mmCIF file of C-alpha atoms in Angstrom:
data_model
loop_
_atom_site.group_PDB
_atom_site.id
_atom_site.type_symbol
_atom_site.label_atom_id
_atom_site.label_comp_id
_atom_site.label_asym_id
_atom_site.label_seq_id
_atom_site.Cartn_x
_atom_site.Cartn_y
_atom_site.Cartn_z
ATOM 1 C CA UNK A 1 -3.415 124.339 -24.768
ATOM 2 C CA UNK A 2 -2.547 124.715 -21.110
ATOM 3 C CA UNK A 3 -2.064 128.444 -20.463
ATOM 4 C CA UNK A 4 -0.393 128.016 -17.087
ATOM 5 C CA UNK A 5 2.173 125.431 -18.092
ATOM 6 C CA UNK A 6 2.698 127.011 -21.508
ATOM 7 C CA UNK A 7 3.603 130.304 -19.810
ATOM 8 C CA UNK A 8 5.904 128.473 -17.406
ATOM 9 C CA UNK A 9 7.620 126.722 -20.307
ATOM 10 C CA UNK A 10 8.016 129.993 -22.221
ATOM 11 C CA UNK A 11 9.526 131.638 -19.141
ATOM 12 C CA UNK A 12 11.913 128.716 -18.601
ATOM 13 C CA UNK A 13 13.084 128.744 -22.199
ATOM 14 C CA UNK A 14 13.623 132.523 -22.190
ATOM 15 C CA UNK A 15 16.607 131.967 -19.910
ATOM 16 C CA UNK A 16 18.112 129.068 -21.876
ATOM 17 C CA UNK A 17 20.348 128.874 -24.907
ATOM 18 C CA UNK A 18 18.849 125.591 -26.051
ATOM 19 C CA UNK A 19 21.016 123.265 -28.133
ATOM 20 C CA UNK A 20 20.223 121.292 -31.248
ATOM 21 C CA UNK A 21 21.119 117.598 -31.167
ATOM 22 C CA UNK A 22 24.307 118.270 -33.172
ATOM 23 C CA UNK A 23 25.282 121.150 -30.864
ATOM 24 C CA UNK A 24 24.700 118.794 -27.937
ATOM 25 C CA UNK A 25 27.169 116.287 -29.393
ATOM 26 C CA UNK A 26 29.765 119.069 -29.653
ATOM 27 C CA UNK A 27 29.032 120.272 -26.110
ATOM 28 C CA UNK A 28 29.564 116.762 -24.737
ATOM 29 C CA UNK A 29 32.821 116.480 -26.684
ATOM 30 C CA UNK A 30 33.822 119.738 -24.985
ATOM 31 C CA UNK A 31 33.112 118.355 -21.506
ATOM 32 C CA UNK A 32 29.420 119.046 -20.912
ATOM 33 C CA UNK A 33 27.414 116.580 -18.868
ATOM 34 C CA UNK A 34 24.590 114.964 -20.829
ATOM 35 C CA UNK A 35 21.757 114.190 -18.416
ATOM 36 C CA UNK A 36 18.888 111.935 -19.501
ATOM 37 C CA UNK A 37 15.751 112.299 -17.361
ATOM 38 C CA UNK A 38 13.545 109.874 -19.288
ATOM 39 C CA UNK A 39 11.812 107.054 -17.471
ATOM 40 C CA UNK A 40 13.083 103.500 -17.659
ATOM 41 C CA UNK A 41 10.125 102.557 -19.876
ATOM 42 C CA UNK A 42 10.889 105.404 -22.294
ATOM 43 C CA UNK A 43 14.559 104.428 -22.458
ATOM 44 C CA UNK A 44 13.671 100.788 -23.036
ATOM 45 C CA UNK A 45 11.349 101.794 -25.907
ATOM 46 C CA UNK A 46 13.542 104.491 -27.505
ATOM 47 C CA UNK A 47 17.064 103.413 -26.600
ATOM 48 C CA UNK A 48 19.918 104.910 -24.633
ATOM 49 C CA UNK A 49 21.820 108.096 -25.425
ATOM 50 C CA UNK A 50 25.569 107.576 -25.809
ATOM 51 C CA UNK A 51 27.508 109.173 -22.975
ATOM 52 C CA UNK A 52 24.431 110.180 -20.999
ATOM 53 C CA UNK A 53 24.077 109.933 -17.257
ATOM 54 C CA UNK A 54 20.535 108.917 -16.336
ATOM 55 C CA UNK A 55 19.143 110.809 -13.361
ATOM 56 C CA UNK A 56 15.522 110.599 -12.305
ATOM 57 C CA UNK A 57 13.840 113.987 -12.471
ATOM 58 C CA UNK A 58 12.773 113.654 -8.825
ATOM 59 C CA UNK A 59 16.391 113.848 -7.598
ATOM 60 C CA UNK A 60 17.998 115.904 -10.372
ATOM 61 C CA UNK A 61 18.818 119.010 -8.328
ATOM 62 C CA UNK A 62 20.357 116.986 -5.478
ATOM 63 C CA UNK A 63 22.581 115.006 -7.850
ATOM 64 C CA UNK A 64 23.841 118.047 -9.771
ATOM 65 C CA UNK A 65 24.291 120.628 -6.997
ATOM 66 C CA UNK A 66 28.068 120.752 -6.423
ATOM 67 C CA UNK A 67 27.524 121.744 -2.776
ATOM 68 C CA UNK A 68 25.161 118.862 -2.003
ATOM 69 C CA UNK A 69 26.258 115.754 -0.116
ATOM 70 C CA UNK A 70 24.207 113.616 -2.560
ATOM 71 C CA UNK A 71 25.759 114.998 -5.750
ATOM 72 C CA UNK A 72 27.290 112.784 -8.423
ATOM 73 C CA UNK A 73 31.103 112.988 -8.715
ATOM 74 C CA UNK A 74 30.820 114.759 -12.082
ATOM 75 C CA UNK A 75 28.987 117.711 -10.475
ATOM 76 C CA UNK A 76 32.228 119.585 -9.949
ATOM 77 C CA UNK A 77 31.161 123.217 -10.049
ATOM 78 C CA UNK A 78 28.430 125.706 -10.772
ATOM 79 C CA UNK A 79 30.088 126.591 -14.098
ATOM 80 C CA UNK A 80 29.951 123.005 -15.398
ATOM 81 C CA UNK A 81 27.916 122.838 -18.585
ATOM 82 C CA UNK A 82 24.915 120.540 -18.250
ATOM 83 C CA UNK A 83 22.565 119.537 -21.070
ATOM 84 C CA UNK A 84 19.308 117.959 -19.921
ATOM 85 C CA UNK A 85 17.426 115.679 -22.295
ATOM 86 C CA UNK A 86 13.944 114.209 -22.054
ATOM 87 C CA UNK A 87 11.709 112.483 -24.573
ATOM 88 C CA UNK A 88 10.521 115.521 -26.585
ATOM 89 C CA UNK A 89 12.252 118.573 -25.110
ATOM 90 C CA UNK A 90 9.563 119.976 -22.823
ATOM 91 C CA UNK A 91 10.227 118.763 -19.284
ATOM 92 C CA UNK A 92 13.954 119.134 -19.942
ATOM 93 C CA UNK A 93 13.452 122.891 -20.389
ATOM 94 C CA UNK A 94 11.771 123.113 -16.990
ATOM 95 C CA UNK A 95 14.519 120.983 -15.438
ATOM 96 C CA UNK A 96 17.290 123.107 -16.957
ATOM 97 C CA UNK A 97 15.639 126.295 -15.695
ATOM 98 C CA UNK A 98 15.452 124.764 -12.233
ATOM 99 C CA UNK A 99 19.164 123.939 -12.389
ATOM 100 C CA UNK A 100 19.913 127.539 -13.396
ATOM 101 C CA UNK A 101 17.910 128.769 -10.402
ATOM 102 C CA UNK A 102 20.055 126.461 -8.272
ATOM 103 C CA UNK A 103 23.145 128.250 -9.584
ATOM 104 C CA UNK A 104 24.209 126.041 -12.483
ATOM 105 C CA UNK A 105 24.623 128.956 -14.879
ATOM 106 C CA UNK A 106 25.407 126.815 -17.927
ATOM 107 C CA UNK A 107 22.490 124.423 -17.586
ATOM 108 C CA UNK A 108 20.374 124.060 -20.715
ATOM 109 C CA UNK A 109 18.446 121.439 -22.639
ATOM 110 C CA UNK A 110 18.305 119.890 -26.066
ATOM 111 C CA UNK A 111 15.680 120.932 -28.598
ATOM 112 C CA UNK A 112 13.403 118.041 -29.547
ATOM 113 C CA UNK A 113 14.640 115.646 -26.895
ATOM 114 C CA UNK A 114 15.539 112.101 -27.832
ATOM 115 C CA UNK A 115 13.011 112.212 -30.651
ATOM 116 C CA UNK A 116 14.946 115.146 -32.121
ATOM 117 C CA UNK A 117 18.217 113.250 -31.620
ATOM 118 C CA UNK A 118 16.869 110.283 -33.569
ATOM 119 C CA UNK A 119 15.381 112.522 -36.300
ATOM 120 C CA UNK A 120 18.821 114.136 -36.681
ATOM 121 C CA UNK A 121 20.185 110.682 -37.524
ATOM 122 C CA UNK A 122 22.446 110.526 -34.496
ATOM 123 C CA UNK A 123 23.314 107.086 -33.120
ATOM 124 C CA UNK A 124 21.840 105.533 -30.025
ATOM 125 C CA UNK A 125 24.000 103.530 -27.639
ATOM 126 C CA UNK A 126 24.034 99.755 -27.400
ATOM 127 C CA UNK A 127 25.643 99.925 -23.938
ATOM 128 C CA UNK A 128 23.749 99.732 -20.660
ATOM 129 C CA UNK A 129 22.633 103.077 -19.267
ATOM 130 C CA UNK A 130 24.740 104.884 -16.653
ATOM 131 C CA UNK A 131 21.908 105.207 -14.136
ATOM 132 C CA UNK A 132 22.539 107.240 -10.988
ATOM 133 C CA UNK A 133 20.191 107.099 -8.024
#
C-alpha cells in the first residue's frame, strides 16, 4: 500500500459520483463527453472506446477548460458532463477531481476503467481513435 497516494485517491473519490460502465454509456447518450486518458500503447493493446475523445493526461485541464484558448471545441461550459476513463479506474479519479477543482462541476470517472468496460461486456470500437493534442 501507498498511504500518501491512497489517501489522495480516497479524497478525490469522495467528491465524485463515479459511474459504472453501463451508466457511462447512458451518460454519453445524454451528451456527456467520454475522455480516454490511456497511453497509445494501452489503447493499442486493449482497444479503443466507442465515442471517446483521447486526451493525454498531461494536457487534460487545458483541453477541457472552457475558458482556455487551447480547449477542444466540445468543452462548451463548466456544467458539461465529463467522464474520464483510464485503464483501471485509478488515475481517472485523480483526473476527474482535478477537473472539478478547475470548475467542471460534473466531471467524474468510470469505475474499473477500460478493464471494467470490457468485463461488463460492452463493445470496443473498430474505428481509429479521436486523438486530440
